[in-house]
Coordinates of C-alpha atoms and ligand atoms in Angstrom, one line a residue:
M240 CA 93.3 89.6 71.3
L241 CA 90.2 87.5 71.9
E242 CA 90.4 88.2 75.6
D243 CA 88.9 91.7 75.3
T244 CA 85.3 92.5 74.5
I245 CA 84.5 94.6 71.5
A246 CA 81.6 96.8 70.6
A247 CA 80.3 98.9 67.7
V248 CA 77.2 100.3 66.1
S249 CA 76.3 97.5 63.6
T250 CA 73.6 99.4 61.6
P251 CA 74.5 102.0 58.9
P252 CA 74.7 105.6 59.9
G253 CA 71.6 107.8 59.3
E254 CA 68.1 107.7 60.7
G255 CA 66.1 104.5 60.9
G256 CA 63.5 102.7 62.9
I257 CA 66.1 100.8 64.9
G258 CA 69.8 100.9 65.3
I259 CA 71.9 98.2 66.9
V260 CA 74.8 98.3 69.2
R261 CA 76.6 95.0 69.2
I262 CA 78.9 93.7 71.9
S263 CA 81.0 90.5 71.6
G264 CA 83.5 88.9 74.0
P265 CA 83.9 87.4 77.4
N266 CA 82.5 90.4 79.2
A267 CA 79.6 91.1 76.8
I268 CA 76.9 89.9 79.1
K269 CA 78.2 91.8 82.1
I270 CA 78.7 95.0 80.1
G271 CA 75.3 94.8 78.4
G272 CA 73.6 94.2 81.8
A273 CA 75.5 97.2 83.3
V274 CA 74.0 99.7 80.9
F275 CA 70.4 98.3 80.8
N276 CA 67.4 98.6 83.0
F277 CA 64.8 95.9 82.5
N278 CA 61.3 97.2 82.9
K279 CA 60.4 94.3 85.3
L280 CA 62.5 92.2 87.6
I281 CA 64.6 89.8 85.7
K282 CA 67.1 87.8 87.7
E283 CA 68.8 85.8 85.0
P284 CA 68.0 86.7 81.4
Q285 CA 67.8 83.8 79.1
S286 CA 69.9 83.3 76.0
H287 CA 68.5 84.4 72.7
R288 CA 65.5 86.2 74.1
L289 CA 64.5 89.8 73.6
Y290 CA 64.0 91.9 76.7
Y291 CA 62.3 95.3 76.9
G292 CA 63.7 98.2 79.0
Y293 CA 65.9 101.2 78.9
V294 CA 69.5 102.1 78.2
K295 CA 70.7 103.8 81.3
D296 CA 73.9 105.6 82.3
P297 CA 75.0 103.5 85.3
E298 CA 76.9 106.5 86.8
S299 CA 74.3 109.3 86.7
G300 CA 71.2 107.1 86.4
M301 CA 70.1 109.0 83.3
L302 CA 67.9 107.2 80.9
I303 CA 69.2 107.4 77.3
D304 CA 66.8 105.4 75.2
E305 CA 63.9 103.0 75.2
A306 CA 65.3 99.7 73.8
L307 CA 65.3 96.0 73.4
I308 CA 68.2 93.8 74.5
T309 CA 69.3 90.3 73.6
F310 CA 71.9 88.2 75.4
M311 CA 73.3 85.5 73.3
L312 CA 75.5 82.9 75.0
S313 CA 78.5 81.3 73.3
P314 CA 78.8 79.3 71.1
N315 CA 75.5 79.8 69.1
T316 CA 76.4 83.4 68.1
Y317 CA 77.8 85.2 65.1
T318 CA 81.3 85.3 66.6
R319 CA 80.9 82.1 68.7
E320 CA 81.6 84.4 71.7
D321 CA 79.0 85.8 74.1
V322 CA 77.2 88.5 72.1
V323 CA 74.8 91.2 73.3
E324 CA 72.7 93.3 70.9
I325 CA 70.9 96.4 72.0
N326 CA 68.2 97.6 69.7
C327 CA 68.0 101.3 70.2
H328 CA 66.0 103.9 68.2
G329 CA 67.9 104.5 65.0
G330 CA 69.3 107.9 65.5
A331 CA 72.9 109.2 65.7
L332 CA 72.6 110.3 69.3
P333 CA 70.9 107.4 71.1
L334 CA 73.3 105.1 69.3
S335 CA 76.5 107.0 69.9
K336 CA 75.5 107.6 73.6
T337 CA 74.7 103.9 74.1
L338 CA 78.0 102.9 72.5
E339 CA 79.8 105.4 74.7
L340 CA 78.3 103.8 77.8
V341 CA 79.2 100.4 76.6
L342 CA 82.8 101.5 76.1
A343 CA 82.9 103.1 79.5
A344 CA 81.7 99.9 81.0
G345 CA 84.8 98.1 79.7
A346 CA 84.4 97.2 76.0
R347 CA 86.8 98.3 73.3
M348 CA 85.7 99.9 70.0
A349 CA 85.6 97.2 67.3
K350 CA 87.8 97.5 64.2
P351 CA 86.2 97.2 60.8
G352 CA 85.1 93.6 60.2
E353 CA 86.3 92.5 63.6
F354 CA 83.1 90.6 64.5
T355 CA 83.4 88.5 61.3
Q356 CA 87.1 88.2 61.9
R357 CA 86.3 86.6 65.3
A358 CA 83.8 84.3 63.7
F359 CA 86.8 83.2 61.5
I360 CA 89.3 82.9 64.3
N361 CA 86.9 81.0 66.4
G362 CA 86.3 78.6 63.5
R363 CA 82.6 79.2 62.8
I364 CA 83.4 80.2 59.2
D365 CA 86.5 79.9 57.1
L366 CA 88.1 82.7 55.2
A367 CA 86.2 82.2 51.9
Q368 CA 83.0 82.3 53.9
A369 CA 84.0 85.5 55.6
E370 CA 84.7 87.0 52.3
A371 CA 81.3 85.9 51.1
V372 CA 79.8 88.1 53.9
I373 CA 81.2 91.2 52.1
Q374 CA 80.1 89.9 48.8
L375 CA 76.5 89.5 50.1
I376 CA 76.5 93.0 51.6
R377 CA 77.9 94.6 48.5
A378 CA 75.8 92.6 46.0
K379 CA 74.2 94.8 43.4
T380 CA 72.3 92.1 41.5
E381 CA 70.4 89.0 42.5
T382 CA 73.0 86.9 40.7
A383 CA 75.8 88.4 42.8
M384 CA 73.7 87.8 45.9
M385 CA 73.2 84.2 45.0
L386 CA 76.9 83.7 44.4
G387 CA 77.7 85.3 47.8
M388 CA 75.2 83.1 49.5
A389 CA 76.5 79.9 47.9
Q390 CA 80.0 80.8 49.1
L391 CA 78.8 81.7 52.5
Q392 CA 77.2 78.3 52.8
G393 CA 80.6 76.8 52.1
R394 CA 80.3 75.5 48.6
L395 CA 83.7 76.7 47.4
S396 CA 85.3 75.7 50.7
R397 CA 84.0 72.2 50.4
E398 CA 85.3 71.8 46.9
I399 CA 88.7 73.1 48.0
K400 CA 88.8 70.8 51.0
E401 CA 88.0 67.8 48.9
I402 CA 90.8 68.5 46.5
S403 CA 93.1 69.1 49.5
Q404 CA 92.1 65.8 51.0
T405 CA 93.2 64.0 47.8
L406 CA 96.5 65.8 47.9
L407 CA 97.0 65.0 51.6
R408 CA 96.5 61.3 51.0
L409 CA 99.2 61.4 48.2
L410 CA 101.5 63.3 50.6
A411 CA 101.0 60.5 53.1
H412 CA 102.1 57.9 50.5
M413 CA 105.1 60.0 49.6
E414 CA 106.2 60.5 53.2
A415 CA 105.9 56.8 53.8
S416 CA 108.3 56.1 51.0
I417 CA 110.6 58.8 52.3
D418 CA 110.6 57.2 55.7
F419 CA 111.3 53.8 54.4
P420 CA 113.8 54.4 51.6
E421 CA 114.9 50.8 51.6
H422 CA 111.4 49.6 50.4
Q423 CA 111.3 50.1 46.7
D424 CA 107.8 48.8 46.5
V425 CA 106.5 51.6 48.8
E426 CA 108.1 54.2 46.5
D427 CA 106.6 52.5 43.4
L428 CA 103.2 52.5 45.0
A429 CA 103.6 56.2 45.9
R430 CA 104.5 57.1 42.3
E431 CA 101.7 55.1 40.9
Q432 CA 99.2 56.7 43.3
V433 CA 100.4 60.2 42.3
L434 CA 100.1 59.4 38.7
R435 CA 96.6 58.0 39.1
N436 CA 95.2 60.7 41.3
I437 CA 96.9 63.9 40.2
E438 CA 95.1 64.3 36.9
P439 CA 91.6 64.2 38.4
A440 CA 92.7 66.8 41.0
L441 CA 94.2 69.0 38.3
A442 CA 91.0 68.6 36.3
R443 CA 89.0 69.9 39.3
L444 CA 91.3 72.8 39.7
S445 CA 91.0 73.8 36.0
A446 CA 87.2 73.5 36.2
L447 CA 87.2 75.9 39.1
L448 CA 89.6 78.3 37.3
E449 CA 87.5 78.3 34.2
T450 CA 84.6 79.7 36.3
A451 CA 86.8 82.5 37.6
D452 CA 86.4 85.3 35.1
H453 CA 82.8 84.6 34.6
G454 CA 82.3 84.5 38.4
R455 CA 84.1 87.8 39.0
I456 CA 82.1 89.5 36.3
L457 CA 78.8 88.1 37.7
R458 CA 79.8 89.5 41.1
E459 CA 81.4 92.8 40.2
G460 CA 79.7 93.5 36.9
I461 CA 81.1 93.8 33.4
R462 CA 83.5 96.7 33.2
T463 CA 82.6 98.3 29.9
A464 CA 84.6 101.2 28.7
I465 CA 83.1 103.5 26.1
V466 CA 85.9 104.9 23.9
G467 CA 86.2 106.9 20.7
R468 CA 87.3 110.2 19.1
P469 CA 85.9 113.4 20.6
N470 CA 82.3 114.3 19.8
V471 CA 81.2 110.9 18.4
G472 CA 78.5 110.6 21.1
K473 CA 80.1 108.6 23.9
S474 CA 78.6 110.6 26.7
S475 CA 75.2 110.6 24.9
L476 CA 75.4 106.8 24.8
L477 CA 76.2 106.6 28.5
N478 CA 73.2 108.7 29.2
A479 CA 71.0 106.6 27.0
L480 CA 72.0 103.4 28.6
L481 CA 71.5 104.9 32.1
K482 CA 68.3 106.6 31.0
E483 CA 69.3 109.7 32.8
Q484 CA 71.3 112.8 31.9
R485 CA 74.4 111.9 33.8
A486 CA 77.2 113.1 31.6
I487 CA 77.5 116.6 30.0
V488 CA 76.8 116.4 26.3
T489 CA 77.7 119.3 24.0
E490 CA 78.7 119.7 20.3
I491 CA 82.1 120.9 21.5
P492 CA 84.8 118.2 20.9
G493 CA 86.6 117.5 24.2
T494 CA 83.6 117.9 26.5
T495 CA 84.4 115.0 28.7
R496 CA 87.7 115.4 30.4
D497 CA 87.5 112.8 33.2
V498 CA 86.4 109.3 33.6
L499 CA 82.8 108.7 34.7
E500 CA 81.6 105.4 36.1
E501 CA 78.0 104.3 36.6
S502 CA 76.3 101.0 37.2
I503 CA 73.2 99.5 35.6
N504 CA 71.5 96.1 35.8
L505 CA 71.4 94.3 32.5
G506 CA 69.2 91.2 32.7
G507 CA 70.6 90.3 36.1
V508 CA 74.2 91.2 35.2
A509 CA 75.7 94.4 36.6
L510 CA 77.2 96.5 34.0
T511 CA 79.7 99.2 35.0
I512 CA 79.8 101.7 32.2
I513 CA 82.7 104.0 32.0
D514 CA 82.6 107.1 29.9
T515 CA 85.9 108.5 28.9
A516 CA 87.5 111.5 27.4
G517 CA 87.7 111.3 23.6
I518 CA 91.1 110.1 22.5
R519 CA 93.0 112.6 20.3
E520 CA 96.3 114.4 20.2
T521 CA 95.8 117.6 22.2
A522 CA 97.7 120.5 23.5
D523 CA 95.2 121.1 26.3
Q524 CA 96.7 119.9 29.6
V525 CA 93.5 118.9 31.3
E526 CA 92.3 117.0 28.2
R527 CA 95.7 115.3 27.9
I528 CA 95.3 113.9 31.5
G529 CA 91.8 112.8 30.5
V530 CA 93.2 110.9 27.5
A531 CA 95.9 109.3 29.6
R532 CA 93.2 108.1 32.0
T533 CA 91.2 106.7 29.1
R534 CA 94.1 104.5 28.2
E535 CA 94.3 103.2 31.8
V536 CA 90.6 102.5 31.8
L537 CA 91.0 100.6 28.5
E538 CA 93.5 98.3 30.1
K539 CA 91.3 97.3 33.0
A540 CA 88.1 96.9 31.0
D541 CA 86.4 93.5 30.4
L542 CA 84.8 94.9 27.3
V543 CA 85.3 98.0 25.1
V544 CA 82.5 99.8 23.3
F545 CA 84.3 101.7 20.5
V546 CA 82.1 104.5 19.2
L547 CA 82.4 105.8 15.6
D548 CA 80.6 108.8 14.1
A549 CA 79.1 107.0 11.1
S550 CA 78.5 110.4 9.3
Q551 CA 82.2 111.0 9.3
P552 CA 84.8 109.2 7.2
Y553 CA 86.7 106.5 9.1
S554 CA 90.0 108.2 10.0
S555 CA 93.5 107.4 11.0
E556 CA 92.6 108.5 14.5
D557 CA 89.9 105.9 14.6
S558 CA 92.2 103.2 13.5
E559 CA 94.7 104.2 16.2
I560 CA 92.1 103.8 18.9
L561 CA 91.2 100.4 17.5
N562 CA 94.9 99.5 17.7
A563 CA 95.0 100.6 21.3
V564 CA 92.0 98.3 22.1
G565 CA 94.1 95.4 20.8
D566 CA 92.6 92.0 21.3
K567 CA 90.2 93.0 24.1
A568 CA 86.6 92.0 23.6
C569 CA 85.2 94.9 21.6
I570 CA 82.0 96.0 20.1
V571 CA 82.0 98.8 17.5
V572 CA 79.1 101.2 17.5
A573 CA 78.4 103.3 14.4
N574 CA 76.5 106.2 16.0
K575 CA 74.6 109.1 14.3
T576 CA 73.1 106.8 11.7
D577 CA 70.3 109.4 11.5
L578 CA 72.7 111.6 9.6
L579 CA 73.4 109.1 6.9
I580 CA 72.0 109.6 3.4
N581 CA 73.1 106.3 1.9
A582 CA 73.0 104.3 5.1
D583 CA 73.3 100.7 3.8
E584 CA 76.3 101.4 1.6
Q585 CA 78.2 103.5 4.3
L586 CA 77.5 100.9 7.0
C587 CA 78.7 98.1 4.7
S588 CA 82.0 99.7 4.2
L589 CA 82.4 100.2 8.0
I590 CA 81.5 96.6 8.7
K591 CA 84.4 95.6 6.4
I592 CA 86.8 97.9 8.1
V593 CA 86.2 96.8 11.6
S594 CA 85.6 93.1 10.9
P595 CA 85.8 90.6 12.5
R596 CA 84.4 92.8 15.3
T597 CA 80.6 93.2 15.6
L598 CA 79.3 96.5 14.3
I599 CA 76.1 97.9 15.8
P600 CA 74.5 100.8 13.9
L601 CA 73.0 103.2 16.4
S602 CA 71.4 106.6 16.7
V603 CA 71.4 107.8 20.2
L604 CA 69.4 110.8 19.0
H605 CA 66.6 108.7 17.7
E606 CA 67.1 106.1 20.4
S607 CA 67.4 103.3 17.8
G608 CA 69.7 100.3 18.1
L609 CA 70.2 100.5 21.9
E610 CA 68.6 97.1 22.7
K611 CA 70.8 95.4 20.1
L612 CA 73.8 97.0 21.8
E613 CA 72.7 95.7 25.2
T614 CA 72.3 92.2 23.9
A615 CA 75.6 92.4 22.1
I616 CA 77.3 93.4 25.4
V617 CA 76.0 90.4 27.3
D618 CA 76.8 88.1 24.4
A619 CA 80.3 89.4 24.1
V620 CA 81.2 88.6 27.7
F621 CA 79.2 85.4 28.2
H622 CA 79.4 84.1 24.6
G623 CA 75.7 84.0 24.4
E624 CA 75.0 82.3 27.7
A625 CA 74.8 84.4 30.8
K626 CA 74.7 81.3 32.9
L627 CA 73.5 81.5 36.4
P628 CA 75.7 79.8 39.0
E629 CA 74.7 76.1 39.2
H630 CA 78.0 74.7 40.3
T631 CA 80.7 76.2 42.5
M632 CA 82.1 79.4 41.1
V633 CA 85.2 81.3 41.9
T634 CA 84.4 85.0 42.2
S635 CA 87.4 86.5 43.7
V636 CA 90.7 87.5 42.2
R637 CA 92.5 86.3 45.4
H638 CA 91.0 82.8 45.1
K639 CA 91.8 82.7 41.4
D640 CA 95.4 83.5 42.0
A641 CA 95.8 80.9 44.7
L642 CA 94.2 78.2 42.5
R643 CA 96.5 79.1 39.7
R644 CA 99.5 78.7 41.9
A645 CA 98.3 75.4 43.2
Q646 CA 97.8 74.2 39.6
Q647 CA 101.3 75.3 38.7
S648 CA 102.9 73.4 41.6
L649 CA 101.0 70.3 40.7
N650 CA 101.9 70.6 37.0
E651 CA 105.6 71.0 38.1
M652 CA 105.3 67.9 40.2
L653 CA 103.8 65.9 37.4
G654 CA 106.6 66.9 35.1
A655 CA 109.2 66.0 37.7
L656 CA 107.5 62.7 38.4
K657 CA 107.6 61.8 34.7
E658 CA 111.3 62.7 34.6
G659 CA 111.9 60.3 37.5
F660 CA 112.9 62.9 40.1
A661 CA 113.3 61.8 43.7
I662 CA 110.2 61.5 45.7
D663 CA 111.2 64.0 48.4
L664 CA 111.4 66.7 45.7
L665 CA 107.9 65.9 44.5
A666 CA 106.7 66.2 48.1
I667 CA 107.9 69.8 48.2
D668 CA 105.7 70.7 45.2
L669 CA 102.7 69.0 46.8
H670 CA 103.3 71.0 50.0
T671 CA 103.3 74.2 48.1
A672 CA 100.1 73.3 46.3
L673 CA 98.4 72.5 49.6
D674 CA 99.5 75.8 51.0
S675 CA 98.1 77.7 48.1
L676 CA 94.8 75.9 48.5
G677 CA 94.9 76.6 52.3
E678 CA 95.1 80.3 51.6
I679 CA 91.6 80.2 50.1
T680 CA 90.0 78.7 53.2
G681 CA 92.4 80.5 55.5
E682 CA 94.1 77.4 56.9
A683 CA 97.4 78.6 55.6
V684 CA 97.0 82.3 55.5
S685 CA 99.4 84.9 56.9
E686 CA 98.1 87.1 59.7
S687 CA 98.7 90.2 57.6
L688 CA 96.7 89.0 54.7
A689 CA 93.8 88.0 57.0
E690 CA 94.0 91.5 58.5
E691 CA 93.9 93.1 55.1
I692 CA 90.8 91.1 54.1
F693 CA 88.9 92.1 57.2
R694 CA 89.9 95.7 56.9
A695 CA 87.7 95.9 53.7
F696 CA 84.6 95.3 55.9
C697 CA 82.6 98.1 57.5
I698 CA 82.7 98.8 61.2
G699 CA 80.2 96.8 63.1
K700 CA 80.3 93.9 60.7
Ligands
GTP832 N1 72.7 113.6 14.9 C1 73.1 113.0 16.0 N2 73.9 113.6 16.9 C2 74.3 113.0 18.0 C3 74.0 111.6 18.2 N3 74.5 111.2 19.4 C4 75.2 112.3 19.9 N4 75.0 113.4 19.1 C5 75.5 114.8 19.3 O1 76.9 114.7 19.1 C6 77.5 115.7 20.0 C7 78.6 115.1 20.9 O2 78.0 114.2 21.8 P1 78.7 113.8 23.1 O3 77.9 112.7 23.7 O4 79.1 114.9 24.0 O5 80.1 113.2 22.5 P2 81.4 112.6 23.2 O6 81.9 111.5 22.4 O7 81.1 112.3 24.6 O8 82.4 113.8 23.1 P3 83.7 114.2 24.0 O9 83.3 114.1 25.4 O10 84.0 115.5 23.6 O11 84.7 113.2 23.6 C8 76.4 116.3 20.8 O12 76.0 117.6 20.1 C9 75.3 115.3 20.6 O13 74.0 115.9 20.7 C10 73.2 110.9 17.2 O14 72.9 109.7 17.3 N5 72.8 111.6 16.1
MG833 MG1 81.8 113.0 26.3

């Protein structure tokens, strides 16, 4: 696969000052040279220098674009292969025509993420670092960007490698005692080494795992679902948080029939707010589907904002919704407080009903209480401390899953050790744990999984 040369437009579609065609592989230099006319005589272009000239069709001699070209020799390149970048004008035609010429000259169209995949295969970055590239590209807040950058620099990978090193040393002890079964002292030493070193390794794993939910939320945002009966003001609340008239608001119950999703930046944390169809028993088919979707959203949410109409009595429908929320983190909003005549008393009784959940009185109409709600949202998820990433953080569900499996294998090994199981059985658990950790950095990852990860990239990356 690495024997062919790949090419793609590496800048986003649309018009821009420049657009870049990137070529990588053994024939990159030759192909780049074939489609380019230097404006003065250049015998041997130097690596990592920018040259001025024209993209030219080698067959017809037609000039396509005025451009800059860079030849970058292996190994100091993005992919570690020879790389050529042609900076064209950023328009659809100059770029697609230039790419066409490059393909005609012998390159193959790159698949999504294939440049980064080559950087991984050629050992410039590991899998966790490759994933960090997508994180960085998709970051919606500065915090998410910082997390991506830390992972790209290899912070998580180093931590994982250190833990793996410890485990590998233990494995060596175990294998020595398997090889010399007649030496009881070798086995005793192995058991003692495992006992002494496994707890610290487990502690490091749990410390990483503890950062996982926090890390994912910092990266992807808090998924906050707004739920409640029809007409209580859910869509009005979404619009107020977004500060734009995104969702349709009417006095007709059942206005929202589908799920709406929007992002805002709340003090450096991305908040994905999801407006849902009001939950109620209904004969209307469209609305029923909407309600079913609401229930799905509820399951995946990190946080639920349950909206009540404070001017209406708390009903059995309300309590049914609260039951559906279950033990998810939940903030209750008492909306339409502007309609209350005896506000204190009415709110007091609501507070009792929804306790121990926090109740935030609100009037979307009068725009009062919104700031309190925003603070409560961040508090609910971060328990008062939206910490910025100082230490290594796990931000991906894939990594979390692998860490948990490693932890499980080590715990099983520890249990077996204490029960006096044979050392070769313990070694199996240790191997499994090492494999799980290797999935994070990509040392022990299946080809299909790696493919899947890179498919999530855009073309040209
Ligand atoms: N008095 C008052 N009316 C409000 C307030 N917030 C919303 N409303 C009104 O309540 C009605 C329903 O608002 P929506 O935001 O559409 O309610 P919803 O919960 O999204 O309703 P469905 O989509 O039907 O489930 C509209 O007429 C709003 O103008 C408020 O704070 N005070
Ligand atoms: Mg609505």
